[in-house]
Tab-separated table of C-alpha atoms and ligand atoms in Angstrom:
chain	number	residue	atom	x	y	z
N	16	UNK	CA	107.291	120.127	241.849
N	17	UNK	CA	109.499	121.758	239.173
N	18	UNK	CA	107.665	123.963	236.831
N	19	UNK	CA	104.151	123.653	235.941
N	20	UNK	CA	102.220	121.319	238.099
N	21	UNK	CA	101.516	117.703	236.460
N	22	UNK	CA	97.471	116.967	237.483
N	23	UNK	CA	95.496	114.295	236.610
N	24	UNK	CA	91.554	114.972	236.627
N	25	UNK	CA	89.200	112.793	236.877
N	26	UNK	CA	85.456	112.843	235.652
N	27	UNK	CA	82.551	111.146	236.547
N	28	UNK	CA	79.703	113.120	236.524
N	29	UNK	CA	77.426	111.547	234.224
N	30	UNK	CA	78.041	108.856	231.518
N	31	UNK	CA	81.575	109.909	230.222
N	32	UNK	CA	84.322	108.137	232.790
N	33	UNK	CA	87.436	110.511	232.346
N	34	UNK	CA	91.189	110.519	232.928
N	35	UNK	CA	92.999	113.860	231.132
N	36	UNK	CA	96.439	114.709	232.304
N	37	UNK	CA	98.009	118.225	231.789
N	38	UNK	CA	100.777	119.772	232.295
N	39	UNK	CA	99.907	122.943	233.588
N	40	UNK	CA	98.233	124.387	230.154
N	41	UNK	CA	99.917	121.860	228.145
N	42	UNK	CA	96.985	118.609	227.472
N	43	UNK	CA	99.235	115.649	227.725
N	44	UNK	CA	96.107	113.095	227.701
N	45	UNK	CA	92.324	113.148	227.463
N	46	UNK	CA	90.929	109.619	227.643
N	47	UNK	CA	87.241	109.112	227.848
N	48	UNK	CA	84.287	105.864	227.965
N	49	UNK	CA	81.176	106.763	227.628
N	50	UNK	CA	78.422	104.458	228.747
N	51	UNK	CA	75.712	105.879	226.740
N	52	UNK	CA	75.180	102.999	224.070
N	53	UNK	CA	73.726	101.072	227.510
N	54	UNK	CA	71.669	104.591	228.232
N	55	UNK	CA	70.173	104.913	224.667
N	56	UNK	CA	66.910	102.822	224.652
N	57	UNK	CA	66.039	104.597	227.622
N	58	UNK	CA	65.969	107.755	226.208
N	59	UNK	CA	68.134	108.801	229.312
N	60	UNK	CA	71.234	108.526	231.150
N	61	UNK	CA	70.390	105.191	234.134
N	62	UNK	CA	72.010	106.061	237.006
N	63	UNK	CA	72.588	103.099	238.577
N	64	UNK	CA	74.071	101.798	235.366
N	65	UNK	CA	76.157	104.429	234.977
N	66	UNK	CA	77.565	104.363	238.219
N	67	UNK	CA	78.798	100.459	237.351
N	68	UNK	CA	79.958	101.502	233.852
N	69	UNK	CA	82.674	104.147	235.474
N	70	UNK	CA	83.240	100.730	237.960
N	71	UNK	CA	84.118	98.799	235.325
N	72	UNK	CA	85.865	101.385	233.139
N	73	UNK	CA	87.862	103.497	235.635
N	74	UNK	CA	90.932	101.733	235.818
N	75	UNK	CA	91.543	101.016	231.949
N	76	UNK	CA	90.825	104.312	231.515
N	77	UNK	CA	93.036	105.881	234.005
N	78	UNK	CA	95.815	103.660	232.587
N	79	UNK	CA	94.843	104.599	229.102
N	80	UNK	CA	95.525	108.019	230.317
N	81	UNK	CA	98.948	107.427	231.911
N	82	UNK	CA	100.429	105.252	228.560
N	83	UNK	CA	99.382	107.948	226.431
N	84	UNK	CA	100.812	110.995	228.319
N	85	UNK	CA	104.160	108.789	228.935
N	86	UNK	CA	104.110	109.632	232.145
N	87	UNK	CA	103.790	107.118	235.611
N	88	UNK	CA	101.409	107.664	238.563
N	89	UNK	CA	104.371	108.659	240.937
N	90	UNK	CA	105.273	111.448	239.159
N	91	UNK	CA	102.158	112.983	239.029
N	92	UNK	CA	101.895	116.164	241.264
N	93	UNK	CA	98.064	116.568	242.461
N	94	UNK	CA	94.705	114.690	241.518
N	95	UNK	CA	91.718	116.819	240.873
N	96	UNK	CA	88.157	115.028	240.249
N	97	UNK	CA	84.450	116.104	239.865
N	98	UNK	CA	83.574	116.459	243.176
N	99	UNK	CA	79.716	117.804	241.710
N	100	UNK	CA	77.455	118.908	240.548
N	101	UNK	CA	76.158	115.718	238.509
N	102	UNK	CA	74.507	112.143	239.349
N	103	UNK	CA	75.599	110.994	243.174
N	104	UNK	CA	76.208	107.882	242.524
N	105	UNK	CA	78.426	108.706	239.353
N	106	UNK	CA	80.295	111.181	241.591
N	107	UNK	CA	80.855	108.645	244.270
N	108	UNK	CA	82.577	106.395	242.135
N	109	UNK	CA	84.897	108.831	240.831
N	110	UNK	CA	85.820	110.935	243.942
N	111	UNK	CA	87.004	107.401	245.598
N	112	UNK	CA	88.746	106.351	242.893
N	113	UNK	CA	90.611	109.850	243.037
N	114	UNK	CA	91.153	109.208	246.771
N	115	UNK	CA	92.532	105.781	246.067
N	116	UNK	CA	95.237	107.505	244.033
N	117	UNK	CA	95.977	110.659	245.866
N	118	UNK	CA	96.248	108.457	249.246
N	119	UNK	CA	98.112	105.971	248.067
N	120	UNK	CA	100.460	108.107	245.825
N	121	UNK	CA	101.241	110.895	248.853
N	122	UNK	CA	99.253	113.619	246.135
N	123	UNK	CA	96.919	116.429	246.993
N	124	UNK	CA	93.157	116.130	246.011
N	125	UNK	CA	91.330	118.366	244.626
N	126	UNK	CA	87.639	118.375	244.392
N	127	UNK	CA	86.756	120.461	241.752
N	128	UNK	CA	83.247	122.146	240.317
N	129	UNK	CA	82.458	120.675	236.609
N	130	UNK	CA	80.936	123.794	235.695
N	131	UNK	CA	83.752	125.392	235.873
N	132	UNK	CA	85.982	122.972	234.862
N	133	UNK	CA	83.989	122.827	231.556
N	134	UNK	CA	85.367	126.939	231.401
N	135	UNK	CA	88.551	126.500	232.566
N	136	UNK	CA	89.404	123.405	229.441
N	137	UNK	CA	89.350	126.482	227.185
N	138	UNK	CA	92.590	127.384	228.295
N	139	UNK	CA	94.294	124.206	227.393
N	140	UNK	CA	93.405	125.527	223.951
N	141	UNK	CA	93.515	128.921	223.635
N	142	UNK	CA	95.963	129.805	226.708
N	143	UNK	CA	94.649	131.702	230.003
N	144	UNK	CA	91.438	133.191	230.011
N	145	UNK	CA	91.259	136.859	230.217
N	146	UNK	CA	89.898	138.454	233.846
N	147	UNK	CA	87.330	139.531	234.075
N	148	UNK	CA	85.198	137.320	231.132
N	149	UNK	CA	81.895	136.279	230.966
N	150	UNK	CA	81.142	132.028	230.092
N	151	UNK	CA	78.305	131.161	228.385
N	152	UNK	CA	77.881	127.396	230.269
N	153	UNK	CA	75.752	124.869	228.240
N	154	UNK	CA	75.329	121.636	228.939
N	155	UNK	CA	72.877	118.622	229.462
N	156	UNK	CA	71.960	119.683	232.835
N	157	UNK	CA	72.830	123.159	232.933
N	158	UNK	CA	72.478	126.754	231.044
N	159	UNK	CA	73.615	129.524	232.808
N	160	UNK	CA	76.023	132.856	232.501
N	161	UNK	CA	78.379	133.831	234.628
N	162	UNK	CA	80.870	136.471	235.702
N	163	UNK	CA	84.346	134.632	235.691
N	164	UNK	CA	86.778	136.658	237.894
N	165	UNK	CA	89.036	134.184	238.501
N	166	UNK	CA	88.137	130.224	237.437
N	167	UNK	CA	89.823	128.876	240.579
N	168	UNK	CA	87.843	131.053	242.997
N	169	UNK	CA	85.015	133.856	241.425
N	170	UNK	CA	82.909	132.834	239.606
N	171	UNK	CA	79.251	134.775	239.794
N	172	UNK	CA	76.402	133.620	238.248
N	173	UNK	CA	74.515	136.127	236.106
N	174	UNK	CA	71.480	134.497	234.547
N	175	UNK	CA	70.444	130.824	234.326
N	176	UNK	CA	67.914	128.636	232.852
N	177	UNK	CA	64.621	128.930	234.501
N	178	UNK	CA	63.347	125.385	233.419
N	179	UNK	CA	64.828	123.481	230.891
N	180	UNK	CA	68.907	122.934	230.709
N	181	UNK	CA	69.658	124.153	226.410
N	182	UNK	CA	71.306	120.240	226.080
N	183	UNK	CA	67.786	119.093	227.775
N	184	UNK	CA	65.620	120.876	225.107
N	185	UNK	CA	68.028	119.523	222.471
N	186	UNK	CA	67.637	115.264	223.823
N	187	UNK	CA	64.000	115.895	224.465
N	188	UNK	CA	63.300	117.298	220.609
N	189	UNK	CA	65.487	115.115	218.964
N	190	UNK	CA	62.901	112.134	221.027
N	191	UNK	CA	59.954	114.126	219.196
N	192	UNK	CA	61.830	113.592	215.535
N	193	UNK	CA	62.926	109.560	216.587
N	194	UNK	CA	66.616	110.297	216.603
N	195	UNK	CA	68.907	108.676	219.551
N	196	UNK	CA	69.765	109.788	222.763
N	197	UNK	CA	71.839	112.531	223.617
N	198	UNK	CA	70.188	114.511	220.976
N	199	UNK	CA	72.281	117.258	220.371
N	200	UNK	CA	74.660	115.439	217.734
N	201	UNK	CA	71.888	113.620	215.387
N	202	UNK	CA	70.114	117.446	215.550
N	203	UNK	CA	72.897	119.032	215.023
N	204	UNK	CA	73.608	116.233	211.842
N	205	UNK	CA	69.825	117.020	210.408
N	206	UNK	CA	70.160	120.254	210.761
N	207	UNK	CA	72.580	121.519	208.127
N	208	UNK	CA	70.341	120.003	205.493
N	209	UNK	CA	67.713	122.006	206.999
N	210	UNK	CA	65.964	125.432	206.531
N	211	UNK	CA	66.379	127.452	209.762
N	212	UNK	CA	63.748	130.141	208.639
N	213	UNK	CA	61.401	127.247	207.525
N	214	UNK	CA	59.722	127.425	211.191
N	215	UNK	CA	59.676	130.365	213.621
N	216	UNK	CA	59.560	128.621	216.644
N	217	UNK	CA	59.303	130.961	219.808
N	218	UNK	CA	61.925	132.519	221.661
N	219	UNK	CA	61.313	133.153	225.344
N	220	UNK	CA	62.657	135.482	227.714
N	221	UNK	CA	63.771	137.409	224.304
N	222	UNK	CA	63.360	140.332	225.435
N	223	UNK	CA	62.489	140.533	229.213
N	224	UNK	CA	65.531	142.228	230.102
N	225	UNK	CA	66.628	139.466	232.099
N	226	UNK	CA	70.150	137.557	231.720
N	227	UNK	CA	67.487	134.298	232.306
N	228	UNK	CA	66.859	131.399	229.913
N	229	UNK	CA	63.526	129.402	229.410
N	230	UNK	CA	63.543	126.136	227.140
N	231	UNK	CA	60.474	124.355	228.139
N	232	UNK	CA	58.054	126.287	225.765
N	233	UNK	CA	60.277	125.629	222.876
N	234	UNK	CA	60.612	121.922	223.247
N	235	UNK	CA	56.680	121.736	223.605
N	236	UNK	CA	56.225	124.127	220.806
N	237	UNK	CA	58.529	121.853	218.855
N	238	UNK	CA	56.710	118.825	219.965
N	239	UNK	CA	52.812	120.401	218.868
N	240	UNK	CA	54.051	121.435	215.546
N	241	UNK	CA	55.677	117.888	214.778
N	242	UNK	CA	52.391	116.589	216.156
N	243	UNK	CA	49.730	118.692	214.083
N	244	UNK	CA	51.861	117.406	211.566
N	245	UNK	CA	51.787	113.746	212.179
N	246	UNK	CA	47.811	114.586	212.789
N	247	UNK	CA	47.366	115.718	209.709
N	248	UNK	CA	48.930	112.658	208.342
N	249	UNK	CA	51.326	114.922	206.603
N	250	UNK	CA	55.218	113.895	206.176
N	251	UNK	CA	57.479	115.819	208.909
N	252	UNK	CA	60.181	117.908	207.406
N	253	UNK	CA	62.987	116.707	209.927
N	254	UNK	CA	65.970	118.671	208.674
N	255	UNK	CA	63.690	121.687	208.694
N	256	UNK	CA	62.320	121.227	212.045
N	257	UNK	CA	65.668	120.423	213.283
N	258	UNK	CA	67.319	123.585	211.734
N	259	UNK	CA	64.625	126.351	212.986
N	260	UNK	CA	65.021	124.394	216.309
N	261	UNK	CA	68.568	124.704	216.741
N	262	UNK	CA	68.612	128.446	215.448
N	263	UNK	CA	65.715	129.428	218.215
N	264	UNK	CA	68.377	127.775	220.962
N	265	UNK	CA	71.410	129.751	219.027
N	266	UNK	CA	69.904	133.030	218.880
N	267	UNK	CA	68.640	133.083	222.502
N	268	UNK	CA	72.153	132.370	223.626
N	269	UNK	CA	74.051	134.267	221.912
N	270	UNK	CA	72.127	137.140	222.603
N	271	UNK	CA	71.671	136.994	226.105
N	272	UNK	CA	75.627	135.948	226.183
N	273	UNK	CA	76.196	139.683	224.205
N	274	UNK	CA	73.953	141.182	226.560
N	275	UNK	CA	76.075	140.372	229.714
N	276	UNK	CA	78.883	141.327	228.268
N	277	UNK	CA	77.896	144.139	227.630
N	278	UNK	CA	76.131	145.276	230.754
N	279	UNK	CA	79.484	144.048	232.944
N	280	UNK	CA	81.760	146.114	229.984
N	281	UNK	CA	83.584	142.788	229.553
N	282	UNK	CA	85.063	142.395	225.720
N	283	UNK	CA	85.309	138.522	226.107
N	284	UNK	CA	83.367	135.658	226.028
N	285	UNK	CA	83.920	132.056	226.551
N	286	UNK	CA	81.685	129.170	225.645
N	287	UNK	CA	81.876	126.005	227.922
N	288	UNK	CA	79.276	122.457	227.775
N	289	UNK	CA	78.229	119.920	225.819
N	290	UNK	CA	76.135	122.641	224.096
N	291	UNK	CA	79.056	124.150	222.763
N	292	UNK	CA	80.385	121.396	220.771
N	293	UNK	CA	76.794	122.872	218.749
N	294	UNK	CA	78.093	124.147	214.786
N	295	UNK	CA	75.179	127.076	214.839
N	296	UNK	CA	75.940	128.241	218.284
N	297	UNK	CA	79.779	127.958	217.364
N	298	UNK	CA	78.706	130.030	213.710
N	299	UNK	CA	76.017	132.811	215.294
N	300	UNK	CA	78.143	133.410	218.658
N	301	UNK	CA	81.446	133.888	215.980
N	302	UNK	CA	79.113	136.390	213.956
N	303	UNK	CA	77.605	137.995	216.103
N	304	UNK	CA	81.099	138.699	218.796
N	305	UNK	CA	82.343	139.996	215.975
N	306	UNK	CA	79.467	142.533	215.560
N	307	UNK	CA	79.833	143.630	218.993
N	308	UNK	CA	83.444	143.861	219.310
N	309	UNK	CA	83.604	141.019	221.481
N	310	UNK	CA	86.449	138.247	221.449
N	311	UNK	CA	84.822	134.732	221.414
N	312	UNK	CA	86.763	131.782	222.616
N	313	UNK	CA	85.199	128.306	222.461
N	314	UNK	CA	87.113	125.353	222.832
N	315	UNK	CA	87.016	122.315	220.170
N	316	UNK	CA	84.132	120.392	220.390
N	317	UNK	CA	86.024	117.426	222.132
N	318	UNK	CA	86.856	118.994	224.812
N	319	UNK	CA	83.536	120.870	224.728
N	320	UNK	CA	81.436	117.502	225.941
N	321	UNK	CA	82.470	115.824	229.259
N	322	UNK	CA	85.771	114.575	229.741
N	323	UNK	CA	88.940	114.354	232.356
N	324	UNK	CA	91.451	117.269	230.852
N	325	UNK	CA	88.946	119.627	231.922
N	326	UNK	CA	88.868	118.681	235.641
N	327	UNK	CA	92.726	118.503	234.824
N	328	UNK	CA	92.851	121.828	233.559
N	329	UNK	CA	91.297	123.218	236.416
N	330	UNK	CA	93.161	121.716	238.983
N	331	UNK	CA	96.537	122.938	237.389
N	332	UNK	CA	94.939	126.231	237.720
N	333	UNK	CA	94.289	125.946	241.695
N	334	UNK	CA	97.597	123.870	242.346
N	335	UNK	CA	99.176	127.669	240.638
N	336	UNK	CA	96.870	129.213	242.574
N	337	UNK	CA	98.311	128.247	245.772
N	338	UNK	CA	94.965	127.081	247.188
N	339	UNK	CA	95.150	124.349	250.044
N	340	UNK	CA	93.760	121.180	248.649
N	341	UNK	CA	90.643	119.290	249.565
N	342	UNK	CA	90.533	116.311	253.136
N	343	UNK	CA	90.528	112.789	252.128
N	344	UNK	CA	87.328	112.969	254.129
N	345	UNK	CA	85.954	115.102	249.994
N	346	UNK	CA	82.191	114.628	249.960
N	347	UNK	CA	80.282	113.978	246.455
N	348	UNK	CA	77.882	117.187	246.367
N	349	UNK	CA	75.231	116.163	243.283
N	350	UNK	CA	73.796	119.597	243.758
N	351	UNK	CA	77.407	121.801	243.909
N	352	UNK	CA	76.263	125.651	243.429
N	353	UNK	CA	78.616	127.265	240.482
N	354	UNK	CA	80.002	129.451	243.493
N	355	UNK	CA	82.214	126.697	244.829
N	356	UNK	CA	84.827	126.209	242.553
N	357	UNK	CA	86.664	123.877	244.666
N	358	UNK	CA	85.299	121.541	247.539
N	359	UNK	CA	87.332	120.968	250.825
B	417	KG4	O1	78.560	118.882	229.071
B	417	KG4	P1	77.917	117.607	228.657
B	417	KG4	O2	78.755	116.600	227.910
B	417	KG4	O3	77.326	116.852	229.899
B	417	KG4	C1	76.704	117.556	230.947
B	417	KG4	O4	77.449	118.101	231.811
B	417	KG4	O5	75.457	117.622	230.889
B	417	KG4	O6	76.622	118.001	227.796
B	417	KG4	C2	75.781	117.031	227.259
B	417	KG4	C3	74.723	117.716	226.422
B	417	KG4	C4	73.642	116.775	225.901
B	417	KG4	O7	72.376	117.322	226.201
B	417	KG4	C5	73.905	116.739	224.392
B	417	KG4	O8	72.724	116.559	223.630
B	417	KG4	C6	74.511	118.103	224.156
B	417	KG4	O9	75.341	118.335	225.271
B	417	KG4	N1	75.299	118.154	222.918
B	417	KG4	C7	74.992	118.936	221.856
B	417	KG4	C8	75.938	118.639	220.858
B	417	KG4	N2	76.812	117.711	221.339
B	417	KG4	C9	76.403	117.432	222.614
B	417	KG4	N3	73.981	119.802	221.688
B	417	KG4	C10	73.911	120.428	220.492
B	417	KG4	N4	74.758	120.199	219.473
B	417	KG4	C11	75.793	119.330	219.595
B	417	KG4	N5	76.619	119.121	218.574
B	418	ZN	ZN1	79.266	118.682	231.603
């Protein structure tokens, strides 16, 4: 290898199947399916379906992803892929199709964690991520903060969701108003034609002292109000609804992200998951980091939601980090604590 390792990473941990390719910090290509049209009348993600959408779309993809970076498979140095946490059968299909390559190319593999993977993309943006900071992780199936030491190996968990993942709460309320599944976009959409002080909806945890999150009431506060509503055979103000939603989920995080950073003293805070990709979480977190003195880094919303460059990312960062790679023999671990950054 001369110079900064070329990875490929490879994601299949839900319904996005993708290839990225980096060059070290350098994003080379970021190619992503998503199977969720198939998903979307279920008002969920199908595992078994999306386990024979990545099938089917794997190897286009993964070519898509070579043609674009200009690069062939030979000269790739390592292949990194979602090795959990996320959907088993998803996972399976993507850590064999990483095996395929590494095997048959002569490449390490690395089986990496997607939580932080979805921290370490931020880096192909803004460069490498200050040590100690604290990541604010949001996502469909996750909501949690953590102490990031080191992405490739310390990453310690701070706080989490105690029911509801913030992405959950967002595709379960957006179900209430009749918009599509994953909710977070058509919310998001409704939202800035909305009033966000038109309905206080609660905030839990708010103030228990605790670096813990708590979504469930929310979404079932949202869900009674939108009911009484419908009840009272009065119209349902869906940008309003949508707006004082979103801004109950904004100002939780962002305050409980503050908070840890200031209990651990640590001036910087990154914002990882789908949740991310969120413009009033993006807008509050800016304003209120500033406030505290704190430097926010979030990464564009592409690169926020699921996709390959961010299991790319982080593998660059353990090839660097002189780590021994993962066994051919890489298990699929659909429950992956945040702890283990990289499987063996
Ligand atoms: O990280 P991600 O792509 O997949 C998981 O690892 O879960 O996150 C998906 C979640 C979904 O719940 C989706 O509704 C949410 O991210 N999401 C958003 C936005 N875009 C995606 N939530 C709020 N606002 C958005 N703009
Ligand atoms: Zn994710």
């Amino acid at each position: 290898m001369i110079g900064e390792p070329l990875v490929l990473g490879i994601e299949t941990s839900c319904d996005e199947t993708g290839a990225g390719i980096v060059r070290g910090r350098e994003l080379l290509a970021n190619e992503v399916a998503s199977s969720m049209d198939q998903h979307a009348r279920f008002g969920g993600v199908v595992p078994e379906v999306a386990s024979r959408a990545h099938l089917e779309a794997m190897v286009p993809v993964l070519e898509g992803a070579f043609a674009k970076a200009g690069v062939r498979p030979a000269d790739i140095d390592a292949v990194a892929v979602t090795a959990g946490p996320g959907l088993a059968g998803t996972l399976m299909v993507g850590v064999a199709a990483a095996k395929a390559y590494a095997y048959g190319l002569g490449k390490p593999l690395y089986g990496v964690n997607h939580l932080a993977a979805h921290v370490a993309v931020d880096q192909l943006e803004h460069g490498a991520l200050p040590s100690p900071c604290v990541a604010l992780l949001v996502s469909g199936g996750h909501s949690s903060l953590l102490l990031v030491r080191d992405v490739t190996g310390s990453v310690e968990p701070l706080g989490a969701t105690i029911d509801d993942a913030a992405g959950e709460a967002y595709d379960k309320v957006a179900r209430v108003l009749g918009m599509p599944f994953p909710g977070g976009p058509p919310i998001d959409k409704a939202a800035a034609s909305g009033d966000a002080a038109a309905i206080r909806f609660p905030r839990a945890k708010y103030h228990d002292g605790t670096l813990d999150f708590s979504f469930a009431g929310l979404k079932t506060a949202v869900a009674r109000w939108v009911e009484a509503k419908r009840d009272a055979g009065e119209p349902v103000p869906v940008a309003d609804v949508a707006a004082s939603f979103q801004e109950a989920v904004a100002d939780v995080l962002t305050r409980k992200a503050i908070e840890a950073c200031r209990r651990r003293d640590v001036p910087d805070l990154v914002i990882g998951g789908g949740v991310a990709a969120n413009s009033r979480l993006r807008a509050l977190a800016e304003r209120r980091c500033e406030l505290a003195g704190i430097r926010l880094r979030v990464p564009r919303p592409g690169l926020c939601t699921d996709n390959g460059a961010m299991v790319a990312a982080l593998g660059a960062d353990i090839v660097a980090s002189g780590r021994p790679p993962s066994s051919l023999g890489l298990p699929a671990d659909s429950s992956l604590p945040v702890t283990e950054v990289l499987v063996r």
